XYZ file of C-alpha atoms in Angstrom:
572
model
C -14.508 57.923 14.826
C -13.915 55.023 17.069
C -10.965 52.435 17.688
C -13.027 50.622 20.761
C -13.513 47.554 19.063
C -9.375 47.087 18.885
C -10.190 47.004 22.200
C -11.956 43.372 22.324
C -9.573 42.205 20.074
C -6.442 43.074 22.514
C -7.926 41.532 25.261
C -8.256 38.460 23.853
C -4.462 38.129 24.200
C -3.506 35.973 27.077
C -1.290 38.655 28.591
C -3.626 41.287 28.215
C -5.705 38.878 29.789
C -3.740 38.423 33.196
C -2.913 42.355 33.085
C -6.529 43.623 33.133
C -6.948 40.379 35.894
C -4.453 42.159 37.943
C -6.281 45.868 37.374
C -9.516 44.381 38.761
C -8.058 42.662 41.819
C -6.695 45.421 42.307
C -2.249 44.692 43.409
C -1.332 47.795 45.584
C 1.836 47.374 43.073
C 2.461 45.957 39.754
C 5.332 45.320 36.902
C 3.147 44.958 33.638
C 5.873 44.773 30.335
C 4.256 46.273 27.333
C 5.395 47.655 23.552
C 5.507 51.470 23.900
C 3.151 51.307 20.882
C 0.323 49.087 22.476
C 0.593 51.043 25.534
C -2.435 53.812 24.931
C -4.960 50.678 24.025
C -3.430 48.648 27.266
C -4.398 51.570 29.319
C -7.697 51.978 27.455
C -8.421 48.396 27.844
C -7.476 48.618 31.843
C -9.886 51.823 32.398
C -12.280 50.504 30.441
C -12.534 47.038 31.948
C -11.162 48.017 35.909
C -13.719 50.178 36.179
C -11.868 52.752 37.949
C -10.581 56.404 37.009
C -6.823 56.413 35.864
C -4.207 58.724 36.527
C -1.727 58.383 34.114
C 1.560 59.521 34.344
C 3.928 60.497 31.411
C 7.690 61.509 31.262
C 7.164 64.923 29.154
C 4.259 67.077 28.099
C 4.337 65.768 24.796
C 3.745 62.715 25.549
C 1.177 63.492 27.824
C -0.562 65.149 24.792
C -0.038 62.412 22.619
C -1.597 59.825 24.975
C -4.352 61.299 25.147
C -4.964 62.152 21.724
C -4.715 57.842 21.463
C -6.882 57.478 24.351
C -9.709 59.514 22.861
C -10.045 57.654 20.122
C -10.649 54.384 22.181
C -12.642 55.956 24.581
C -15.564 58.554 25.112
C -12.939 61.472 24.301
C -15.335 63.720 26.840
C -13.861 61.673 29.250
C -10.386 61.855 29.409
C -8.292 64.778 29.917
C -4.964 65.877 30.229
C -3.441 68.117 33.302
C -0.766 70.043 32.052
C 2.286 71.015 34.363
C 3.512 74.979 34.639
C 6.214 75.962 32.182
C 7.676 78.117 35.275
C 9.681 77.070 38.175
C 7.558 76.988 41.377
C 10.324 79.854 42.976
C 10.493 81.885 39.394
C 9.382 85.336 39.511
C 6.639 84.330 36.827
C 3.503 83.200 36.191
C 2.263 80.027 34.639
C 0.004 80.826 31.092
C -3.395 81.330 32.162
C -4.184 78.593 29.594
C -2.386 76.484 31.612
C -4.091 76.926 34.382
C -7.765 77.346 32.832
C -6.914 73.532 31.908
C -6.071 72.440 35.920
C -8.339 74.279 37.405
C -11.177 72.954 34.989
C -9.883 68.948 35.448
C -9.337 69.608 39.388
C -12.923 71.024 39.323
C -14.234 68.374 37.617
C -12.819 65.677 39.650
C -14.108 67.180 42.702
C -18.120 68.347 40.769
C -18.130 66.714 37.957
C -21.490 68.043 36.004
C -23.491 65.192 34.904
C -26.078 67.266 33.150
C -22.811 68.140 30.327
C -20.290 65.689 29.118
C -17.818 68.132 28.389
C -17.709 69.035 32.349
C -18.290 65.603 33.508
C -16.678 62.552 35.505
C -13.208 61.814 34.025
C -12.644 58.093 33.389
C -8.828 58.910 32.660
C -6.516 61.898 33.550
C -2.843 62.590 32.230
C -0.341 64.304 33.546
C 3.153 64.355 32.737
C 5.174 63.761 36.140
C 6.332 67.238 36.612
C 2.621 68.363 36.892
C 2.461 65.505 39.795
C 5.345 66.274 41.572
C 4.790 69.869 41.954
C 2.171 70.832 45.269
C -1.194 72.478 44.391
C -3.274 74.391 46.363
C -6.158 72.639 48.757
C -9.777 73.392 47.793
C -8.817 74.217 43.955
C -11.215 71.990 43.121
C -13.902 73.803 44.924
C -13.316 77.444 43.197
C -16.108 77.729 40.629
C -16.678 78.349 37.178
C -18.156 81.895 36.054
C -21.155 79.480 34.226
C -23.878 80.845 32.041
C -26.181 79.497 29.097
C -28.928 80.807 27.114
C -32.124 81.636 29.302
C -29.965 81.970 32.101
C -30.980 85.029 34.867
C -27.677 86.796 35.627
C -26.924 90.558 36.277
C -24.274 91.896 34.238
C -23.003 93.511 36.729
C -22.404 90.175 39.075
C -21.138 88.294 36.559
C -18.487 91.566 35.859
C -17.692 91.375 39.213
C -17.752 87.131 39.737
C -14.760 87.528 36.257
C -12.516 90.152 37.894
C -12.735 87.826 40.932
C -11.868 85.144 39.156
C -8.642 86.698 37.884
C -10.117 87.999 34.382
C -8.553 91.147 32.885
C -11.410 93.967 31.709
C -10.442 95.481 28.628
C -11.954 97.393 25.686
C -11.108 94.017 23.403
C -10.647 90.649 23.986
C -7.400 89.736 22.326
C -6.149 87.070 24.703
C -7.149 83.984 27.309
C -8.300 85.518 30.478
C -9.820 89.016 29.243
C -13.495 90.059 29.271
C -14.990 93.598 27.770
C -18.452 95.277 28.393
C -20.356 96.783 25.759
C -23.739 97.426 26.577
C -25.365 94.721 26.971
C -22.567 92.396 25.878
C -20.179 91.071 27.463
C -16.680 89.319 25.691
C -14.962 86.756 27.264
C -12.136 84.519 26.604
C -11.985 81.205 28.920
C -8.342 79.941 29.075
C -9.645 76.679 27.981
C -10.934 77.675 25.020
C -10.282 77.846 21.763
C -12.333 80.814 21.161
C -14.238 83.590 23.083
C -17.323 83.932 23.814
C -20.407 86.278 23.027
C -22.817 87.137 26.009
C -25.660 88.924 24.884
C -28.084 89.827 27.403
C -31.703 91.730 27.829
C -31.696 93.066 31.255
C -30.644 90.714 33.457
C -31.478 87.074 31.030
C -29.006 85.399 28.755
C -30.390 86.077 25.396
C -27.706 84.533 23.116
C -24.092 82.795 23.615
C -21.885 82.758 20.269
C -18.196 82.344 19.974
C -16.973 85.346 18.123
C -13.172 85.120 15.930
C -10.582 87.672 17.673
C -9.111 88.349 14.377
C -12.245 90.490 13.299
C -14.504 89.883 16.403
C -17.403 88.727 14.022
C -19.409 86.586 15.776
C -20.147 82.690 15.000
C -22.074 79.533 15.471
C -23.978 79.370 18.876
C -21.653 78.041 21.681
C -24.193 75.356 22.376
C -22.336 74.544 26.100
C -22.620 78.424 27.064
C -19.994 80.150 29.082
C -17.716 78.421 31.299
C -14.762 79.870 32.228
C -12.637 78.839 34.992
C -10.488 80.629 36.882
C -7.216 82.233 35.469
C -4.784 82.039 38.653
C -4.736 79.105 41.318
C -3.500 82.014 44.023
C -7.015 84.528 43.933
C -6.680 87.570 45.696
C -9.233 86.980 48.687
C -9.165 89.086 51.948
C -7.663 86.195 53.845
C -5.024 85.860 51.118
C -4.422 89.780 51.138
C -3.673 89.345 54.740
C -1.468 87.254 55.026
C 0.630 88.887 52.376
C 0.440 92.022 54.667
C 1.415 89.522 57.131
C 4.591 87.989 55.729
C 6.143 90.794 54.838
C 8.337 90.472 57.812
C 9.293 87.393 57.311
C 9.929 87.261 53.378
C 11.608 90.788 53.132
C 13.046 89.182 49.318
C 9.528 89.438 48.583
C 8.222 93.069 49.633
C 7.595 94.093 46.827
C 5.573 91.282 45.952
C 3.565 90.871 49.183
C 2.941 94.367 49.270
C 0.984 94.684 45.676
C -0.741 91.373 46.683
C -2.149 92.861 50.095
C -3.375 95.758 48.162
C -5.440 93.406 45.926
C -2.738 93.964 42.561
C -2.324 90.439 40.865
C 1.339 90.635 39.905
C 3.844 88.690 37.654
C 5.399 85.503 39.443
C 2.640 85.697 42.529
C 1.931 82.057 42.295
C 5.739 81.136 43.753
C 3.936 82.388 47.052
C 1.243 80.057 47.040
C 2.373 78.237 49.861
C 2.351 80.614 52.342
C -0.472 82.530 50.972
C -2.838 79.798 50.899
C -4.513 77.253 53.831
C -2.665 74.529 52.663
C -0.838 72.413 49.776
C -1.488 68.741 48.535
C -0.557 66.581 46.006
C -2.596 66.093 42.532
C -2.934 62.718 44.117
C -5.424 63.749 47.058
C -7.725 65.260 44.573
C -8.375 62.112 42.550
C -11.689 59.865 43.546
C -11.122 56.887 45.907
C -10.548 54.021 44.299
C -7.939 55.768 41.340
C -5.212 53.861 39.909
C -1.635 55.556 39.329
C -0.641 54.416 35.484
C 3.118 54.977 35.403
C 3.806 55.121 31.336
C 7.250 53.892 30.659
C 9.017 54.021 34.620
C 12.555 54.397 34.065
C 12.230 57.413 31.429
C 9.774 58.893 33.719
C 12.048 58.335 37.315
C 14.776 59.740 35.343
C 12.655 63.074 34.429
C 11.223 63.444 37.736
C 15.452 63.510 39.467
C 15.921 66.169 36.560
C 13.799 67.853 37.552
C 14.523 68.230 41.429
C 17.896 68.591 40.676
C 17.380 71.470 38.545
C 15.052 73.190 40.427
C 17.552 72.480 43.458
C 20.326 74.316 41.029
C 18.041 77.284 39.635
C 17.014 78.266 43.333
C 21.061 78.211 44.402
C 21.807 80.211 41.306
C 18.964 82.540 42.267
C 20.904 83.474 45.409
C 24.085 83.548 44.131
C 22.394 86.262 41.549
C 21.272 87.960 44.575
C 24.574 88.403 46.149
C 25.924 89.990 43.328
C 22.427 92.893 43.673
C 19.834 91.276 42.144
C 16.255 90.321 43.235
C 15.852 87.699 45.602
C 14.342 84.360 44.316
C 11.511 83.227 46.541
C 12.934 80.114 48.697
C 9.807 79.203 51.219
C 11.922 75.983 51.700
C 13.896 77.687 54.430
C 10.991 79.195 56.038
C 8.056 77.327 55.672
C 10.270 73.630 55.267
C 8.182 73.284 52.017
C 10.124 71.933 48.939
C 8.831 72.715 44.898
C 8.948 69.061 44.258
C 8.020 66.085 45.771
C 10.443 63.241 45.274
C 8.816 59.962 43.122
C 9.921 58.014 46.089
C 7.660 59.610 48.410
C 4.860 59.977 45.727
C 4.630 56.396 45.823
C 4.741 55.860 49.108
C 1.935 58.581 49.278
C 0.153 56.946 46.787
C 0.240 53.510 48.578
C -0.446 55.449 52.446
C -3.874 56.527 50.201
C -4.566 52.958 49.523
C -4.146 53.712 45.635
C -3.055 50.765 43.361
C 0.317 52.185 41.091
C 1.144 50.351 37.843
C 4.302 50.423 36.053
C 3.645 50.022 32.378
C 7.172 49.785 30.241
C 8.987 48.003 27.691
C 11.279 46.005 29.414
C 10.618 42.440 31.075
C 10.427 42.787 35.357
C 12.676 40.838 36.821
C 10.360 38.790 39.325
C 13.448 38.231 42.115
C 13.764 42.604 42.290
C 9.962 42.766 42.495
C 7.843 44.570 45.437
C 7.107 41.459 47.803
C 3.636 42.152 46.816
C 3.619 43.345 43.143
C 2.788 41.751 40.341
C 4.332 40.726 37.652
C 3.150 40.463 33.871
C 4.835 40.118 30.512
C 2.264 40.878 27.718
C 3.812 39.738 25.117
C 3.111 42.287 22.412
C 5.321 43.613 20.110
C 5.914 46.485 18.289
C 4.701 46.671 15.090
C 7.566 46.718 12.185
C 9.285 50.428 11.029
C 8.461 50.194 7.062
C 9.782 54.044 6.965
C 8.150 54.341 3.273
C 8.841 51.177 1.917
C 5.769 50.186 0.627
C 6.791 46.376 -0.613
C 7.689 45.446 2.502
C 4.748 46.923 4.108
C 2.295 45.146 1.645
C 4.339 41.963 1.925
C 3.575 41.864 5.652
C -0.289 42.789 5.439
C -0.401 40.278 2.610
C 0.916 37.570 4.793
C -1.061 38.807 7.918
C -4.264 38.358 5.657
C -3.234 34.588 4.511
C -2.847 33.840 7.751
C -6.138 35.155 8.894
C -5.327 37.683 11.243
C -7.038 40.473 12.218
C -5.465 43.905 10.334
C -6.342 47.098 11.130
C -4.412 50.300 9.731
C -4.881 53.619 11.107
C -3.749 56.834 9.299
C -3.841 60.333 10.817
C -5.772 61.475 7.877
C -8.389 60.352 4.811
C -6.199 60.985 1.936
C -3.201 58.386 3.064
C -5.527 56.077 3.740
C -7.749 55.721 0.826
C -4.026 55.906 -1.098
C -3.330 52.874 0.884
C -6.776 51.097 -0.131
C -5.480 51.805 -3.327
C -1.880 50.504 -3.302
C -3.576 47.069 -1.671
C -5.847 46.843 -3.745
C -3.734 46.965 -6.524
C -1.231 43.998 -5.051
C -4.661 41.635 -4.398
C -4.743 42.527 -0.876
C -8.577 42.744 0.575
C -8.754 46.263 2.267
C -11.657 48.008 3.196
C -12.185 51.611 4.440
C -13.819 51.802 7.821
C -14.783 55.431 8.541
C -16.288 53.852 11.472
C -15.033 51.123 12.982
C -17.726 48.882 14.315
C -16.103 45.037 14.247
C -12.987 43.631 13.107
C -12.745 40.556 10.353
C -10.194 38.051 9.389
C -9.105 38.229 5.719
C -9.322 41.649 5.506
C -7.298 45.425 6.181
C -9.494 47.522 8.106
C -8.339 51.143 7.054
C -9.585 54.383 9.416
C -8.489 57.554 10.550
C -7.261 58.560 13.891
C -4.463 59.605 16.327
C -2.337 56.732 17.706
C 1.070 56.920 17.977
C 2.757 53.833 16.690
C 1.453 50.513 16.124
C 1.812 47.156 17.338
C 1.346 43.058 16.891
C -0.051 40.493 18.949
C 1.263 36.652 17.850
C -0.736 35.617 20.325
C -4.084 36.616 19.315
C -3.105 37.205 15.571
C -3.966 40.361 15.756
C -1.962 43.791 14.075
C -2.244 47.249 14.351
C -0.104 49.304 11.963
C -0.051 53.270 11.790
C 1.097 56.323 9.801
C 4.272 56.481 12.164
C 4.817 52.394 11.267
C 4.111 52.792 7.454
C 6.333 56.734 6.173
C 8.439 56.763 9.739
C 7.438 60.241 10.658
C 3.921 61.397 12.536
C 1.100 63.145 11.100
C 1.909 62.802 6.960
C -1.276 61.818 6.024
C -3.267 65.418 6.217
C -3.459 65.515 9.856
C -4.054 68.680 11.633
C -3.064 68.085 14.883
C 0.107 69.736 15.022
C -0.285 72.366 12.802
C -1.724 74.714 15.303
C 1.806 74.587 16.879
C 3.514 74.939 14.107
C 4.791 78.602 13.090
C 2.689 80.382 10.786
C 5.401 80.590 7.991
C 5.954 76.844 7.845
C 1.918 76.086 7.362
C 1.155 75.236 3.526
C 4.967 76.052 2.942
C 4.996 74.739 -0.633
C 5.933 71.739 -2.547
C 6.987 72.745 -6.025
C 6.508 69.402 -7.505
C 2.662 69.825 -6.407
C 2.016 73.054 -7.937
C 0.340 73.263 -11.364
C 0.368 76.145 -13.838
C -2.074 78.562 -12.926
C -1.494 78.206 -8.916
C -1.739 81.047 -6.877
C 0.821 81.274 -4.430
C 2.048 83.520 -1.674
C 5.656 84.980 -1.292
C 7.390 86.143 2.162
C 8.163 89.000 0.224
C 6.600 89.259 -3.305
C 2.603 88.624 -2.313
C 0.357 86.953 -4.231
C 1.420 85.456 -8.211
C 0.569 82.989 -9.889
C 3.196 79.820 -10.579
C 3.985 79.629 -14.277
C 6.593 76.926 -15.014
C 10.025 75.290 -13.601
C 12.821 75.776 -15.629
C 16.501 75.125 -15.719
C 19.551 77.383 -15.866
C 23.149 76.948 -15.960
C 25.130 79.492 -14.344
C 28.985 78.708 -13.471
C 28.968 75.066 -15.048
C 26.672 74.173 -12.512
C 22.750 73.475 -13.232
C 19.552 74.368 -11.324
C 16.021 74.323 -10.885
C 14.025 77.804 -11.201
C 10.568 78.622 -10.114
C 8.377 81.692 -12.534
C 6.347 83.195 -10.894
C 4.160 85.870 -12.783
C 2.814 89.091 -11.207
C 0.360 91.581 -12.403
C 2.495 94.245 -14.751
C 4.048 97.176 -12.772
C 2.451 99.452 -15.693
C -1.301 98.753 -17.188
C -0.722 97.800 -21.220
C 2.735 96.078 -20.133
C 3.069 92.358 -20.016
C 3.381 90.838 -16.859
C 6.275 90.870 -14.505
C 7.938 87.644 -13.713
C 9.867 86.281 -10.592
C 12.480 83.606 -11.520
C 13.172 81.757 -8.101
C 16.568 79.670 -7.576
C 14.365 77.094 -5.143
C 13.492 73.861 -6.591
C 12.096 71.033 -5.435
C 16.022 69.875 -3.911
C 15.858 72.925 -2.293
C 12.597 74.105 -1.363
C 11.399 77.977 -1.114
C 10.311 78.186 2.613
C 9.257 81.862 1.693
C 6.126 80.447 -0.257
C 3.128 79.592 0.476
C -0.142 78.351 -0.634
C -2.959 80.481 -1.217
């Protein structure tokens, strides 16, 4: 699935035309005002038509996550990637996930080798990163560590490649449970790249690469081939080299809040929270921004939301490290403050990110929703107004929805409507269809017509118009006013496991099998009502095989109906 013709249709808008004008000149600065919801195709458009990589900078994680999850669908998704921040303080006595840093490491070493032989591990047209992954130092020469890589037909010892995944920061154990563990059997060998979503199966004859499956941690059956092979970056972005292990023996000295640290470290024992050392451990720091190619653009996605984040974010870092002390006066550990030995803060400042930036000769674009105000401008920025709009909040109400495609269609625009799943949007085909409005479902979007509802599947955010160019996008979020309704699944991996198929009771049918918190598996048999007190309500039956055999069925009468649902069932 593909949105890149939407594309071609924005940038026939005459502001979208003088934006991607100023992204080719290139303007060391510029002020381009754009609808939060046309934003992902405006950066699209500019990456695809600049012809240079993007950095891309968000306010928070999530929004990080959902940009790219837009930009994927208008561009070669292989190609864009997001670079997650640490969910730890850089002076915190604890270590980032090593998913988290499975997902750096692999974009930093990508950006620095990008394999052109394999899509999934080559050149990156567009990176995201929300700003406190930007702010925050990383090591020099990250990009450089390398993958442990293998694929089928591959000549490997097992016993190098053991020793290239402890290296590498991999745990050995007897079963790989987690991200970041490998386990030796034989001739196999079990490992679980942090940027996976499963592990891996190495199966080898001698010293060749018979087979690569993944394998499901639940049961550790094996699967499907793993067609890419193994690659698994490292788990840590501090490894525990000789040089690193002395200076830890070194520094001990000098950081005596941090013996106990140093001193495992210099023995070669990864510990918890070794990564707040990194910058005396290491040659050197840098910013994200010295890794990118030459030529990269800084994308600044909505300025003022993200300026505000980024003082947050020094202030409370600044606050956590001064109540760190103050814990330590009262006997506890020590938190680890380089700042007053090495001058090295957690955080850059955005001020001096920008000014970085432009030292580096690298163009940075502010993309937000309000109009620039030419007179406060950069001397030498540039300023651009769009024009686009956000699409309209219907928030369920379908008459006023169909009113506006209808009218849209009369007029000859060009309609497209995107739902995060199938089911909504053949429902919508249907509802159209049934008002006399000309719909058609695009699985794959190829071209765009006039007359006519193009209805397809993907990820977008929210929508948006362009009176300009006659041209509207509307989206799940636009049309029911809440995200991912139409059979989506991209969320649901996030969401707890007792909330996934939690159960509508106006959707289930007699005969149903359901699962309770509690009860197990029964089968729905009818909603009824009871009056208890004066006061009337809604019962589910549920029926259960009979406690004794030759006795009728037990039943479970449930006081949830479908005003108050039963969170403790679930489909089956």
């Amino acid at each position: 699935m593909t949105l890149a013709p939407l594309l071609d249709a924005l940038a026939a808008d005459p502001g979208v035309t003088r934006a991607l004008a100023v992204a080719q000149r290139p303007a060391p600065t510029a002020d381009i005002t754009v609808a939060a919801g046309a934003r992902p195709a405006l950066v699209a458009a500019i990456a695809r038509r600049a012809g240079r990589p993007l950095l891309a900078v968000t306010a928070t994680t999530r929004e990080a996550e959902d940009l790219v999850s837009a930009l994927r669908c208008y561009l070669d998704p292989d190609r864009v990637a997001d670079f997650p921040a640490w969910e730890t303080l850089p002076h915190e006595r604890l270590s980032p996930r090593s998913d988290t840093v499975g997902k750096r490491l692999a974009v930093l070493r990508r950006l620095a080798h990008p394999d052109e032989s394999d899509p999934t591990y080559g050149p990156l047209d567009v990176v995201v990163a929300p700003v406190r992954a930007v702010l925050q130092p990383v090591a020099q020469g990250l990009g450089e560590l390398t993958p442990v890589s293998l694929k089928a037909g591959d000549e490997a010892p097992l016993e190098q490649v053991v020793e290239d995944l402890a290296a590498a920061a991999y745990v050995r154990t007897d079963l790989v449970e987690r991200r970041g563990e490998f386990a030796v059997r034989g001739g196999i060998l079990d490992v679980f790249p942090p940027t996976e979503d499963h592990p891996v199966r190495v199966e080898f004859w001698g010293d060749t690469v018979e087979e690569i499956r993944w394998f499901k941690v639940a049961d550790q059956r094996s699967l499907e081939v793993a067609e890419h092979g193994l690659w698994a970056p490292p788990c840590r972005e501090v490894l525990l080299t000789d040089a690193v292990r002395d200076r830890a023996r070194s520094l001990m000295d000098q950081l005596p809040g941090a013996v106990d640290l140093l001193g495992k470290l210099a023995e070669g024992i990864a510990v918890e929270g070794m990564e707040s050392l990194a910058p005396a451990l290491v040659d050197g720091m840098e910013s994200v921004l010295d890794t990118l190619r030459e030529g990269t653009a800084v994308v600044v996605c909505d300025p003022e939301r993200v300026r505000t984040r980024a003082h947050d974010l020094v202030a409370t870092s600044q606050e956590f490290l001064e109540a760190g002390w103050a814990n330590a006066a009262a006997g506890n550990a020590v938190p680890i403050d380089l700042q007053g030995v090495l001058g090295t803060a957690s955080f850059w400042n955005l001020a001096d990110l920008r000014a970085h930036a432009r030292d580096a000769g690298m163009p940075w674009w502010d993309l937000g929703p309000f109009v620039a105000d030419e007179e406060l401008a950069d001397d030498d920025a540039a300023v651009v107004n769009t024009g686009l709009e956000e699409a309209p909040r219907y928030r369920g109400s379908t008459p006023d929805a169909v009113a506006d495609l209808q009218r849209w269609v009369s007029d000859g625009w060009r309609v497209v409507v995107v739902t995060e799943g199938a089911g909504l949007a053949r429902r919508v085909a249907e509802v159209l269809s049934g008002e006399s409005v000309p719909a058609r479902l695009d699985a794959d979007l190829t071209d765009l017509s006039d007359g006519v509802v193009h209805l397809t599947t993907g990820s977008v955010g929210s929508g948006f118009i362009s009176p300009a160019s006659r041209f509207a996008l509307i989206t799940e979020t636009d049309l029911t006013g809440t995200p991912g309704q139409g059979g989506s699944t991209k969320d649901m991996r996030k969401m707890p496991s007792r909330r996934r198929n939690q159960v509508d009771p106006l959707q289930l049918k007699p005969g149903d099998f359901v699962v309770h918190e509690q009860h197990g598996v029964g089968r729905f048999v009818e909603m009824m009502q009871r009056t208890v007190g004066g006061a009337t309500r809604e019962y589910l039956v549920l029926e259960y095989a009979p406690s004794k055999r030759g006795q009728p069925a037990d039943r479970l009468v449930r006081a949830d109906g479908p005003a108050r649902p039963d969170h403790s069932l679930r489909r089956w």
